[in-house]
Amino acid sequence: MKATLQKIWNFYYDGFRSMTLGRTLWVIILIKLFVMFVVLRIFFFQPAMAEFETEEQKADNIIEQLTR
Amino acid sequence: MDSLINLSRMQFALTAMYHWLFVPLTLGLGFIIAFMETRYYRTGDEFWKKMTQFWMKLFAINFAIGIATGIILEFEFGTNWSNYSWFVGDIFGAPLAIEGIFAFFMESTFFAVMYFGWEKVSKKAHLVSTWLTAIGTNLSAVWILIANSWMQYPTGMAFNPDTARNEMVDFWSVVFSPVAINKILHTVTNAYVLAAVVVIGVSAWFLLKNREQLLARKSIKIATIFGFVSLLVLIFTGDGSAYNVAKVQPMKLAAMEGLYDGENGAPLVAFGILNPEKDICEDPEVAEDPYLFEISFPKMLSLLATREMDGFVPGINDIIRGGYEFTDREGNTYIEPSFDEKKAQGTLAVHALKAYQDAKKSGDQAAMDQARTILDENFQYFGYHYIEEPEDLVPNVPLTFYAFHLMVSLGMFFLLLFVLYFWAERKNKLENQRWLLWLGIISIPLVYICSQSGWIVAEVGRQPWTIQNLLPVNASISGVESDHVLTTLILFGVLFTTLLAAELHIMFKQINKGA
């Protein structure tokens, strides 16, 4: 089991170390994910129904909007 | 309110269209690479390995830059479209969750083996990983397309008036709905054609530069066959799409063809210029002609939509006025209700939902049952309650019409392109036909325009509905500030344009380096 895990670790470790083009791509991926999940998600994309605590409250809110 | 809806729609359209710039190349190129590697596995010829690795680099760039751009759509569901997100319930959530857990992890796992594993795993294990990466990317798309198809043709669900959510009652009906099957095949084969054209275009550039000639010629050979076969399936499923649209979204078909007044034996417009003065429900005595110019195939639209040369295809005005005989997807024939009748039924359904809630609060079971019955009987037109005027039911006709005709024309052009390249490659004449090589390069932006046009037809054509007949955009929206949506719209524009510029820069650099 330990040997298998070691093999998997080495596989990825060596793979990442030997990358050339891949390094640039990883930088782009990490910047993109940071912008998406940290900047956009936290500061700009709060769920619209975050103020409601229970599913029942959310349902009541939607029903109220749909039936008014 | 209108500004909020339009900005939210614009934002969603921008995000979806940018996302779709990255996705189709991944879907198609994965299989082309897998085929090349299979040749390497069978022959042991290092040339095939080199060729596989070259295209794999382009695949990696596209995959890395495009990955997760679709997640922003999910942010938008929760923030801008919360009513919609709640209303669709687990029907939309289940396919997306399966996509995330199964397909995404599958493709990501094997993607790593595909890139890091050339010297680490056996040739066979590597080949299997490459195929599984290709299959995984396509499986991701399948689940998204199932979710999208349900919005166009809601099936396999029941509305729960206690929660105001649609609940899945028949998973397989959602997965195997005829609209979903057709949409999956049509969309993925579109992606295969796109990838084939990109491979041809890049290879044509090598031939023009007198570089990588063997790689370019072999790539062209594979891409023309792959693209041609995919295009045949694409045409076949395009016919199926038109039939489905005629059955479940007749207003979309009418907009695609600029058909205002329906007829038996309706012609199919091959090429046309719409009359900008044309309006809906005009007095027949003074009604404008819908086209300034048109070339049509007689009776072909009827054949496409009804499978009969003289079948009746309703136009925009017919759909608003109702009163014509219509046979639905399940084969039921009935007299189509007018807009006013559908709106009245929608209002009955919405009022019944309110009555159900009131009865529930007062503990009146009999009133709850009565309201539930009225709701169920009229639910199929629930969304019409929110449509104020008949013209609100009509999508943007010029955009839908021109996008549809552009898509079809370009599709036919690519058929010719594949035949010409196949012929020139077989006759060893590719290098001498510089005009053909240039045509291949020019085809790269054209194939992206074609692919985007398809989505414009599908999504603009179904307006005003987010869920066909059940929920229009004005009832789907959250109560957020329009300034907030504008800010995020600009941010997305900047983010995606930067990503696209990065992709193109790295891609061109790698192509220039060669194999």
Coordinates of C-alpha atoms in Angstrom, one line a residue:
Chain A
M1 CA 0.0 0.0 0.0
K2 CA 2.8 2.4 1.0
A3 CA 4.8 1.5 -2.1
T4 CA 1.8 2.1 -4.3
L5 CA 1.2 5.5 -2.7
Q6 CA 4.9 6.3 -3.1
K7 CA 4.7 5.4 -6.8
I8 CA 1.7 7.6 -7.3
W9 CA 3.4 10.5 -5.5
N10 CA 6.6 10.0 -7.7
F11 CA 4.5 9.9 -10.8
Y12 CA 3.0 13.3 -10.2
Y13 CA 6.1 14.8 -8.6
D14 CA 8.3 13.8 -11.6
G15 CA 5.6 14.8 -14.0
F16 CA 5.3 18.3 -12.6
R17 CA 9.0 18.8 -12.3
S18 CA 9.6 17.9 -15.9
M19 CA 7.0 20.2 -17.3
T20 CA 8.0 23.2 -19.5
L21 CA 4.9 24.4 -21.3
G22 CA 2.8 22.9 -18.4
R23 CA 4.3 25.4 -15.9
T24 CA 2.9 28.3 -17.9
L25 CA -0.4 26.6 -18.1
W26 CA -0.5 25.9 -14.4
V27 CA 0.2 29.5 -13.6
I28 CA -2.7 30.5 -15.8
I29 CA -4.9 27.9 -14.2
L30 CA -4.1 29.0 -10.7
I31 CA -4.5 32.7 -11.4
K32 CA -7.8 31.9 -13.1
L33 CA -9.1 29.8 -10.2
F34 CA -8.0 32.5 -7.8
V35 CA -9.9 35.2 -9.7
M36 CA -13.0 33.0 -10.0
F37 CA -13.2 31.4 -6.6
V38 CA -11.7 34.1 -4.4
V39 CA -12.4 37.5 -6.1
L40 CA -15.6 36.8 -8.0
R41 CA -17.2 34.2 -5.8
I42 CA -16.6 36.0 -2.5
F43 CA -17.0 39.6 -3.5
F44 CA -19.4 39.5 -6.4
F45 CA -21.4 36.3 -6.4
Q46 CA -23.1 35.9 -3.1
P47 CA -26.0 33.5 -3.5
A48 CA -29.2 35.6 -3.8
M49 CA -31.0 33.6 -1.1
A50 CA -28.1 33.5 1.4
E51 CA -30.2 35.6 3.8
F52 CA -32.6 32.7 4.3
E53 CA -31.6 30.1 6.7
T54 CA -33.9 27.2 6.0
E55 CA -35.2 25.5 2.9
E56 CA -38.7 26.4 4.0
Q57 CA -37.9 30.1 4.1
K58 CA -36.3 29.9 0.7
A59 CA -39.4 28.1 -0.7
D60 CA -41.7 30.7 0.9
N61 CA -39.7 33.5 -0.6
I62 CA -39.9 32.0 -4.1
I63 CA -43.6 31.3 -3.8
E64 CA -44.2 34.8 -2.7
Q65 CA -42.3 36.1 -5.7
L66 CA -44.0 33.8 -8.2
T67 CA -47.5 34.4 -6.9
R68 CA -47.6 38.1 -6.2
Chain B
M1 CA -36.4 45.6 -14.3
D2 CA -35.9 45.4 -18.1
S3 CA -32.3 46.6 -17.7
L4 CA -31.6 44.0 -15.0
I5 CA -33.0 41.2 -17.2
N6 CA -31.1 42.3 -20.3
L7 CA -27.8 42.7 -18.4
S8 CA -28.3 39.3 -16.7
R9 CA -29.0 37.8 -20.1
M10 CA -26.1 39.5 -21.7
Q11 CA -23.8 38.3 -18.9
F12 CA -25.0 34.8 -19.2
A13 CA -24.7 34.9 -23.0
L14 CA -21.1 36.3 -22.8
T15 CA -20.0 33.6 -20.3
A16 CA -21.7 30.8 -22.2
M17 CA -20.3 31.9 -25.6
Y18 CA -16.7 32.3 -24.2
H19 CA -17.0 28.9 -22.5
W20 CA -18.1 27.4 -25.8
L21 CA -15.0 28.8 -27.5
F22 CA -12.9 26.4 -25.4
V23 CA -15.0 23.3 -25.1
P24 CA -15.6 22.0 -28.7
L25 CA -11.9 21.7 -29.6
T26 CA -11.3 19.6 -26.5
L27 CA -14.2 17.3 -27.3
G28 CA -13.1 16.6 -30.9
L29 CA -9.3 16.8 -30.6
G30 CA -9.3 14.2 -27.8
F31 CA -10.6 11.5 -30.2
I32 CA -8.3 12.6 -33.1
I33 CA -5.3 12.3 -30.7
A34 CA -6.6 8.9 -29.4
F35 CA -6.7 7.7 -33.0
M36 CA -3.2 8.9 -33.7
E37 CA -1.9 7.2 -30.6
T38 CA -3.7 4.0 -31.6
R39 CA -1.7 4.0 -34.8
Y40 CA 1.5 4.4 -32.7
Y41 CA 0.4 1.5 -30.5
R42 CA -0.2 -0.7 -33.5
T43 CA 2.8 0.2 -35.7
G44 CA 5.4 1.2 -33.1
D45 CA 6.4 3.9 -35.5
E46 CA 7.9 6.8 -33.5
F47 CA 6.5 9.3 -36.1
W48 CA 2.9 8.6 -34.8
K49 CA 4.1 9.2 -31.2
K50 CA 5.6 12.6 -32.2
M51 CA 2.5 13.5 -34.1
T52 CA 0.3 12.5 -31.1
Q53 CA 2.5 14.6 -28.8
F54 CA 2.3 17.7 -31.0
W55 CA -1.5 17.7 -31.1
M56 CA -1.6 16.7 -27.4
K57 CA 0.2 20.0 -26.6
L58 CA -2.5 22.0 -28.3
F59 CA -5.2 19.9 -26.6
A60 CA -3.5 20.7 -23.2
I61 CA -3.4 24.4 -23.8
N62 CA -7.1 24.5 -24.8
F63 CA -8.0 22.2 -21.9
A64 CA -6.0 24.1 -19.3
I65 CA -7.3 27.5 -20.3
G66 CA -10.9 26.5 -20.8
I67 CA -11.2 24.3 -17.7
A68 CA -13.7 25.6 -15.1
T69 CA -14.8 28.6 -17.2
G70 CA -18.2 26.9 -17.1
I71 CA -18.3 27.1 -13.3
I72 CA -19.0 30.9 -13.6
L73 CA -22.4 30.0 -15.2
E74 CA -23.2 28.2 -12.0
F75 CA -22.3 31.3 -10.0
E76 CA -24.7 33.2 -12.2
F77 CA -27.5 30.7 -11.6
G78 CA -27.2 31.3 -7.8
T79 CA -26.8 35.1 -7.9
N80 CA -28.7 36.4 -10.9
W81 CA -31.2 33.6 -11.6
S82 CA -32.1 32.4 -8.1
N83 CA -35.8 31.9 -8.9
Y84 CA -34.9 29.8 -11.9
S85 CA -32.4 27.8 -9.9
W86 CA -34.9 27.1 -7.2
F87 CA -37.7 26.2 -9.6
V88 CA -35.6 23.7 -11.6
G89 CA -34.7 21.9 -8.3
D90 CA -32.7 18.7 -8.6
I91 CA -33.5 18.2 -12.2
F92 CA -30.8 20.6 -13.2
G93 CA -28.7 19.8 -10.2
A94 CA -28.5 16.0 -10.7
P95 CA -26.9 16.0 -14.2
L96 CA -24.5 18.8 -13.2
A97 CA -23.5 16.9 -10.1
I98 CA -22.9 13.7 -12.1
E99 CA -20.9 15.7 -14.5
G100 CA -18.8 17.2 -11.8
I101 CA -18.2 14.0 -9.8
F102 CA -17.9 11.4 -12.5
A103 CA -16.9 12.8 -15.9
F104 CA -14.7 15.7 -14.6
F105 CA -12.7 13.5 -12.3
M106 CA -12.4 10.8 -14.9
E107 CA -11.0 13.1 -17.5
S108 CA -8.7 14.9 -15.0
T109 CA -7.3 11.6 -13.7
F110 CA -6.5 10.1 -17.1
F111 CA -5.4 13.5 -18.4
A112 CA -2.5 13.3 -15.9
V113 CA -1.5 9.8 -17.0
M114 CA -1.8 11.0 -20.6
Y115 CA 0.8 13.8 -20.0
F116 CA 3.1 12.4 -17.4
G117 CA 2.9 8.8 -18.3
W118 CA 4.7 8.4 -21.6
E119 CA 7.8 6.9 -19.9
K120 CA 6.0 5.8 -16.7
V121 CA 3.3 3.4 -17.8
S122 CA 3.0 0.8 -20.5
K123 CA 2.1 1.8 -24.1
K124 CA -1.2 0.0 -23.6
A125 CA -2.0 1.8 -20.3
H126 CA -1.1 5.1 -21.9
L127 CA -3.4 4.5 -24.9
V128 CA -6.3 3.5 -22.6
S129 CA -5.7 6.8 -20.6
T130 CA -5.8 8.8 -23.8
W131 CA -9.1 7.2 -24.9
L132 CA -10.6 7.6 -21.5
T133 CA -9.6 11.3 -21.4
A134 CA -11.4 11.8 -24.7
I135 CA -14.4 9.8 -23.5
G136 CA -14.4 11.7 -20.2
T137 CA -14.5 15.1 -21.8
N138 CA -17.4 14.0 -24.0
L139 CA -19.2 12.6 -21.0
S140 CA -18.9 15.9 -19.2
A141 CA -20.6 17.6 -22.2
V142 CA -23.3 14.9 -22.3
W143 CA -24.6 15.8 -18.8
I144 CA -24.6 19.5 -19.4
L145 CA -26.5 18.9 -22.7
I146 CA -29.0 16.7 -20.8
A147 CA -29.6 19.6 -18.4
N148 CA -29.9 22.1 -21.3
S149 CA -32.3 19.8 -23.2
W150 CA -34.6 19.6 -20.1
M151 CA -35.0 23.4 -20.2
Q152 CA -36.0 23.2 -23.9
Y153 CA -38.3 20.2 -23.3
P154 CA -39.2 19.7 -19.6
T155 CA -40.0 16.1 -19.0
G156 CA -39.8 13.4 -16.3
M157 CA -40.6 15.8 -13.4
A158 CA -43.5 16.8 -11.1
F159 CA -44.1 20.2 -9.6
N160 CA -44.2 20.2 -5.8
P161 CA -46.5 23.1 -4.7
D162 CA -45.1 22.9 -1.1
T163 CA -41.6 23.8 -2.2
A164 CA -42.2 25.4 -5.6
R165 CA -39.7 23.1 -7.0
N166 CA -39.8 20.6 -9.9
E167 CA -38.8 17.1 -8.6
M168 CA -37.4 14.4 -10.8
V169 CA -39.8 11.5 -11.0
D170 CA -38.3 9.7 -14.0
F171 CA -34.5 10.1 -14.3
W172 CA -34.3 8.0 -17.6
S173 CA -37.0 10.1 -19.2
V174 CA -34.8 13.2 -18.5
V175 CA -31.7 11.4 -19.8
F176 CA -33.2 9.7 -22.8
S177 CA -35.7 12.4 -23.9
P178 CA -35.7 12.6 -27.7
V179 CA -34.6 16.2 -27.5
A180 CA -31.6 15.3 -25.3
I181 CA -30.5 12.5 -27.5
N182 CA -30.6 14.6 -30.6
K183 CA -29.0 17.6 -28.9
I184 CA -26.1 15.5 -27.5
L185 CA -25.4 14.0 -30.9
H186 CA -25.8 17.3 -32.8
T187 CA -23.6 19.2 -30.4
V188 CA -20.7 16.8 -30.0
T189 CA -20.5 16.1 -33.7
N190 CA -20.4 19.9 -34.2
A191 CA -17.4 19.8 -31.9
Y192 CA -15.8 17.0 -33.9
V193 CA -16.2 19.0 -37.1
L194 CA -14.7 22.0 -35.4
A195 CA -11.7 20.1 -34.2
A196 CA -11.3 18.5 -37.7
V197 CA -11.3 22.0 -39.3
V198 CA -8.7 23.3 -36.7
V199 CA -6.4 20.3 -37.5
I200 CA -6.8 20.9 -41.2
G201 CA -6.2 24.7 -40.8
V202 CA -3.0 24.3 -38.7
S203 CA -1.7 21.5 -41.0
A204 CA -2.4 23.8 -44.0
W205 CA -0.3 26.5 -42.4
F206 CA 2.6 24.0 -42.1
L207 CA 2.3 23.1 -45.7
L208 CA 2.2 26.7 -46.8
K209 CA 5.4 27.2 -44.8
N210 CA 7.0 24.0 -46.2
R211 CA 7.3 22.6 -42.7
E212 CA 6.3 19.4 -40.9
Q213 CA 5.0 18.1 -44.3
L214 CA 4.4 14.5 -43.4
L215 CA 2.8 15.4 -40.1
A216 CA 0.6 17.9 -41.9
R217 CA -0.5 15.5 -44.6
K218 CA -1.2 12.6 -42.2
S219 CA -3.1 15.0 -39.9
I220 CA -5.2 16.3 -42.8
K221 CA -6.0 12.7 -43.9
I222 CA -7.3 11.8 -40.4
A223 CA -9.1 15.1 -39.9
T224 CA -10.9 15.0 -43.3
I225 CA -12.3 11.5 -42.7
F226 CA -13.2 12.3 -39.0
G227 CA -14.7 15.6 -40.0
F228 CA -16.6 14.2 -43.0
V229 CA -18.2 11.4 -41.0
S230 CA -19.0 13.7 -38.1
L231 CA -20.6 16.2 -40.5
L232 CA -22.8 13.5 -42.0
V233 CA -24.1 12.7 -38.5
L234 CA -24.4 16.5 -37.8
I235 CA -26.6 16.9 -40.9
F236 CA -28.7 13.9 -39.9
T237 CA -29.2 15.2 -36.4
G238 CA -29.7 18.7 -37.6
D239 CA -32.8 17.3 -39.4
G240 CA -33.8 15.7 -36.2
S241 CA -33.3 19.0 -34.3
A242 CA -35.5 20.8 -36.7
Y243 CA -38.2 18.2 -36.3
N244 CA -38.0 18.3 -32.5
V245 CA -38.1 22.1 -32.5
A246 CA -41.2 22.0 -34.7
K247 CA -42.8 19.8 -32.1
V248 CA -41.8 21.3 -28.8
Q249 CA -40.7 24.9 -29.7
P250 CA -42.7 25.9 -32.8
M251 CA -42.1 29.6 -32.1
K252 CA -38.3 28.9 -32.4
L253 CA -38.8 27.2 -35.8
A254 CA -40.9 30.1 -37.0
A255 CA -38.2 32.6 -36.0
M256 CA -35.5 30.5 -37.6
E257 CA -37.3 30.7 -40.9
G258 CA -38.8 34.2 -40.5
L259 CA -42.2 32.5 -40.9
Y260 CA -45.0 34.9 -39.8
D261 CA -48.0 33.2 -41.4
G262 CA -48.0 29.4 -41.5
E263 CA -49.1 27.3 -44.4
N264 CA -49.4 23.8 -45.8
G265 CA -46.5 22.9 -48.0
A266 CA -44.3 25.6 -46.4
P267 CA -41.1 26.4 -48.3
L268 CA -37.6 26.3 -46.7
V269 CA -35.7 29.5 -47.1
A270 CA -32.2 28.7 -48.4
F271 CA -31.1 32.3 -48.4
G272 CA -33.0 35.4 -47.6
I273 CA -33.0 39.0 -46.4
L274 CA -35.6 39.9 -43.8
N275 CA -37.9 42.9 -44.2
P276 CA -37.2 45.1 -41.2
E277 CA -40.7 46.6 -41.5
K278 CA -42.4 43.3 -40.9
D279 CA -44.3 43.1 -37.6
I280 CA -46.5 40.5 -35.9
C281 CA -50.3 40.2 -36.3
E282 CA -50.6 42.8 -39.0
D283 CA -53.8 43.4 -40.8
P284 CA -53.7 40.9 -43.8
E285 CA -54.8 43.7 -46.1
V286 CA -51.7 45.7 -45.5
A287 CA -49.3 43.1 -44.2
E288 CA -45.7 43.5 -45.2
D289 CA -43.8 40.7 -47.0
P290 CA -41.5 39.0 -44.4
Y291 CA -38.5 39.0 -46.9
L292 CA -36.9 41.6 -49.1
F293 CA -35.3 38.8 -51.0
E294 CA -35.4 35.1 -50.7
I295 CA -34.5 31.8 -52.4
S296 CA -36.6 28.9 -51.2
F297 CA -37.1 25.2 -51.7
P298 CA -40.8 24.5 -52.1
K299 CA -42.5 22.3 -49.4
M300 CA -39.2 21.5 -47.7
L301 CA -40.0 23.2 -44.4
S302 CA -43.2 21.2 -44.2
L303 CA -41.3 18.0 -44.9
L304 CA -38.7 18.9 -42.3
A305 CA -41.2 19.9 -39.6
T306 CA -44.0 17.4 -40.2
R307 CA -42.5 14.7 -42.4
E308 CA -45.2 15.4 -44.9
M309 CA -44.8 17.6 -48.0
D310 CA -48.1 19.3 -47.4
G311 CA -48.1 19.4 -43.6
F312 CA -49.0 22.6 -41.9
V313 CA -46.2 24.6 -40.3
P314 CA -47.5 27.4 -38.0
G315 CA -46.0 30.8 -38.2
I316 CA -45.5 33.4 -35.5
N317 CA -49.0 34.8 -35.9
D318 CA -50.6 31.4 -35.9
I319 CA -48.9 30.5 -32.7
I320 CA -50.1 33.7 -31.1
R321 CA -53.7 33.3 -32.4
G322 CA -53.9 29.5 -32.0
G323 CA -56.8 27.6 -33.5
Y324 CA -54.9 25.3 -35.8
E325 CA -54.5 21.5 -35.6
F326 CA -51.2 20.5 -34.0
T327 CA -49.7 17.1 -33.4
D328 CA -47.2 17.1 -30.5
R329 CA -44.0 15.0 -29.9
E330 CA -46.1 12.2 -28.3
G331 CA -48.4 12.0 -31.3
N332 CA -51.4 13.7 -29.6
T333 CA -53.4 15.9 -32.0
Y334 CA -55.4 18.9 -30.7
I335 CA -56.4 22.4 -31.5
E336 CA -53.6 24.7 -30.4
P337 CA -54.8 27.2 -27.8
S338 CA -54.2 30.9 -28.5
F339 CA -51.8 33.1 -26.5
D340 CA -54.7 34.5 -24.5
E341 CA -56.0 31.0 -23.6
K342 CA -52.6 29.8 -22.5
K343 CA -52.1 33.0 -20.5
A344 CA -55.5 32.4 -18.8
Q345 CA -54.4 28.8 -18.0
G346 CA -51.1 30.1 -16.6
T347 CA -52.9 32.6 -14.4
L348 CA -55.2 29.8 -13.1
A349 CA -52.1 27.7 -12.3
V350 CA -50.3 30.6 -10.5
H351 CA -53.5 31.6 -8.5
A352 CA -54.0 27.9 -7.6
L353 CA -50.4 27.8 -6.2
K354 CA -51.3 30.8 -4.1
A355 CA -54.6 29.3 -3.0
Y356 CA -52.8 26.1 -2.1
Q357 CA -50.4 27.9 0.1
D358 CA -53.2 29.9 1.8
A359 CA -55.2 26.7 2.4
K360 CA -52.1 25.0 3.8
K361 CA -51.5 27.8 6.3
S362 CA -55.2 27.6 7.4
G363 CA -55.1 23.8 7.5
D364 CA -57.9 23.4 5.0
Q365 CA -57.1 20.0 3.3
A366 CA -60.1 20.1 1.0
A367 CA -59.1 23.5 -0.4
M368 CA -55.6 22.3 -0.7
D369 CA -56.7 19.3 -2.8
Q370 CA -59.0 21.5 -5.0
A371 CA -56.1 24.0 -5.6
R372 CA -53.7 21.2 -6.3
T373 CA -56.1 19.8 -9.0
I374 CA -56.4 23.2 -10.7
L375 CA -52.6 23.7 -10.5
D376 CA -51.9 20.3 -12.1
E377 CA -54.5 20.7 -14.8
N378 CA -53.0 24.1 -15.9
F379 CA -49.4 23.7 -15.0
Q380 CA -48.2 23.1 -18.6
Y381 CA -48.8 26.8 -19.3
F382 CA -47.6 28.1 -15.9
G383 CA -45.1 30.5 -17.3
Y384 CA -47.6 32.3 -19.6
H385 CA -48.9 34.1 -16.5
Y386 CA -45.8 36.2 -16.6
I387 CA -45.9 37.1 -20.3
E388 CA -47.7 40.4 -20.6
E389 CA -48.2 40.9 -24.3
P390 CA -48.2 38.5 -27.3
E391 CA -45.1 40.1 -28.8
D392 CA -43.2 39.2 -25.6
L393 CA -43.6 35.6 -26.8
V394 CA -41.6 36.2 -30.0
P395 CA -37.8 35.8 -29.9
N396 CA -35.4 38.1 -31.8
V397 CA -36.4 37.0 -35.3
P398 CA -33.5 38.6 -37.3
L399 CA -30.8 37.2 -34.9
T400 CA -32.3 33.7 -34.9
F401 CA -33.0 33.7 -38.7
Y402 CA -29.5 34.9 -39.7
A403 CA -27.7 32.7 -37.2
F404 CA -29.6 29.7 -38.4
H405 CA -28.9 30.4 -42.1
L406 CA -25.2 31.2 -41.4
M407 CA -24.8 27.9 -39.5
V408 CA -26.4 25.9 -42.3
S409 CA -24.4 27.6 -45.0
L410 CA -21.1 27.2 -43.2
G411 CA -22.0 23.5 -42.5
M412 CA -22.4 23.0 -46.3
F413 CA -19.1 24.8 -46.9
F414 CA -17.3 22.5 -44.5
L415 CA -18.7 19.5 -46.3
L416 CA -17.1 20.8 -49.5
L417 CA -13.9 21.7 -47.7
F418 CA -13.5 18.1 -46.4
V419 CA -14.2 16.6 -49.9
L420 CA -11.7 19.0 -51.5
Y421 CA -9.0 18.3 -48.9
F422 CA -9.6 14.5 -49.1
W423 CA -9.3 14.6 -52.9
A424 CA -6.2 16.8 -52.9
E425 CA -4.5 14.7 -50.3
R426 CA -5.3 11.5 -52.2
K427 CA -4.0 13.0 -55.5
N428 CA -0.8 14.4 -53.9
K429 CA -1.9 17.9 -54.9
L430 CA -2.2 19.5 -51.6
E431 CA 1.1 21.4 -51.6
N432 CA 0.4 22.9 -55.1
Q433 CA -3.1 24.2 -54.2
R434 CA -2.2 27.2 -52.2
W435 CA -5.7 28.7 -52.4
L436 CA -7.0 25.5 -50.8
L437 CA -4.4 25.7 -48.0
W438 CA -5.4 29.3 -47.4
L439 CA -9.1 28.3 -47.4
G440 CA -8.2 25.8 -44.7
I441 CA -6.6 28.5 -42.5
I442 CA -9.5 30.9 -43.1
S443 CA -11.9 28.1 -42.1
I444 CA -10.7 28.1 -38.5
P445 CA -12.5 31.3 -37.5
L446 CA -15.4 30.3 -39.7
V447 CA -15.9 27.0 -37.9
Y448 CA -16.0 28.9 -34.6
I449 CA -18.6 31.3 -36.0
C450 CA -20.6 28.3 -37.2
S451 CA -20.5 26.7 -33.8
Q452 CA -21.5 29.8 -31.9
S453 CA -24.3 30.4 -34.4
G454 CA -25.8 27.1 -33.5
W455 CA -25.9 28.1 -29.9
I456 CA -27.5 31.4 -30.8
V457 CA -30.2 29.6 -32.7
A458 CA -30.8 27.3 -29.7
E459 CA -30.8 29.9 -27.0
V460 CA -32.0 33.1 -28.5
G461 CA -34.7 31.2 -30.4
R462 CA -36.2 29.8 -27.2
Q463 CA -36.6 33.2 -25.6
P464 CA -38.5 34.4 -23.6
W465 CA -38.3 31.0 -21.8
T466 CA -35.7 29.8 -19.4
I467 CA -37.8 26.6 -19.0
Q468 CA -40.1 26.1 -22.0
N469 CA -43.7 27.2 -21.2
L470 CA -43.1 27.0 -17.5
L471 CA -40.8 29.9 -16.6
P472 CA -39.9 33.0 -18.6
V473 CA -36.8 35.1 -18.0
N474 CA -38.7 37.9 -16.2
A475 CA -39.9 35.4 -13.6
S476 CA -36.5 33.6 -13.3
I477 CA -34.4 36.6 -12.2
S478 CA -33.2 37.5 -8.7
G479 CA -33.7 40.9 -7.1
V480 CA -30.1 42.0 -7.5
E481 CA -29.0 45.5 -8.5
S482 CA -28.5 46.0 -12.2
D483 CA -25.3 48.0 -11.5
H484 CA -23.9 45.0 -9.7
V485 CA -24.6 42.8 -12.8
L486 CA -23.0 45.4 -15.1
T487 CA -19.8 45.4 -12.9
T488 CA -19.5 41.6 -13.1
L489 CA -20.4 41.6 -16.8
I490 CA -17.4 43.9 -17.4
L491 CA -15.2 41.8 -15.1
F492 CA -16.1 38.7 -17.0
G493 CA -15.4 40.4 -20.3
V494 CA -11.9 41.3 -19.1
L495 CA -11.2 37.9 -17.6
F496 CA -12.4 35.8 -20.6
T497 CA -10.8 38.1 -23.1
T498 CA -7.5 37.8 -21.2
L499 CA -7.8 34.0 -21.2
L500 CA -8.6 33.9 -24.9
A501 CA -5.6 36.1 -25.7
A502 CA -3.4 33.9 -23.5
E503 CA -4.7 30.8 -25.3
L504 CA -4.1 32.2 -28.7
H505 CA -0.6 33.5 -27.8
I506 CA 0.5 30.1 -26.3
M507 CA -1.2 28.2 -29.1
F508 CA 0.5 30.2 -31.9
K509 CA 3.8 29.8 -30.1
Q510 CA 3.5 26.1 -29.9
I511 CA 2.3 25.7 -33.5
N512 CA 5.2 27.8 -34.6
K513 CA 7.6 25.6 -32.7
G514 CA 6.2 22.6 -34.6
A515 CA 6.4 18.9 -33.5

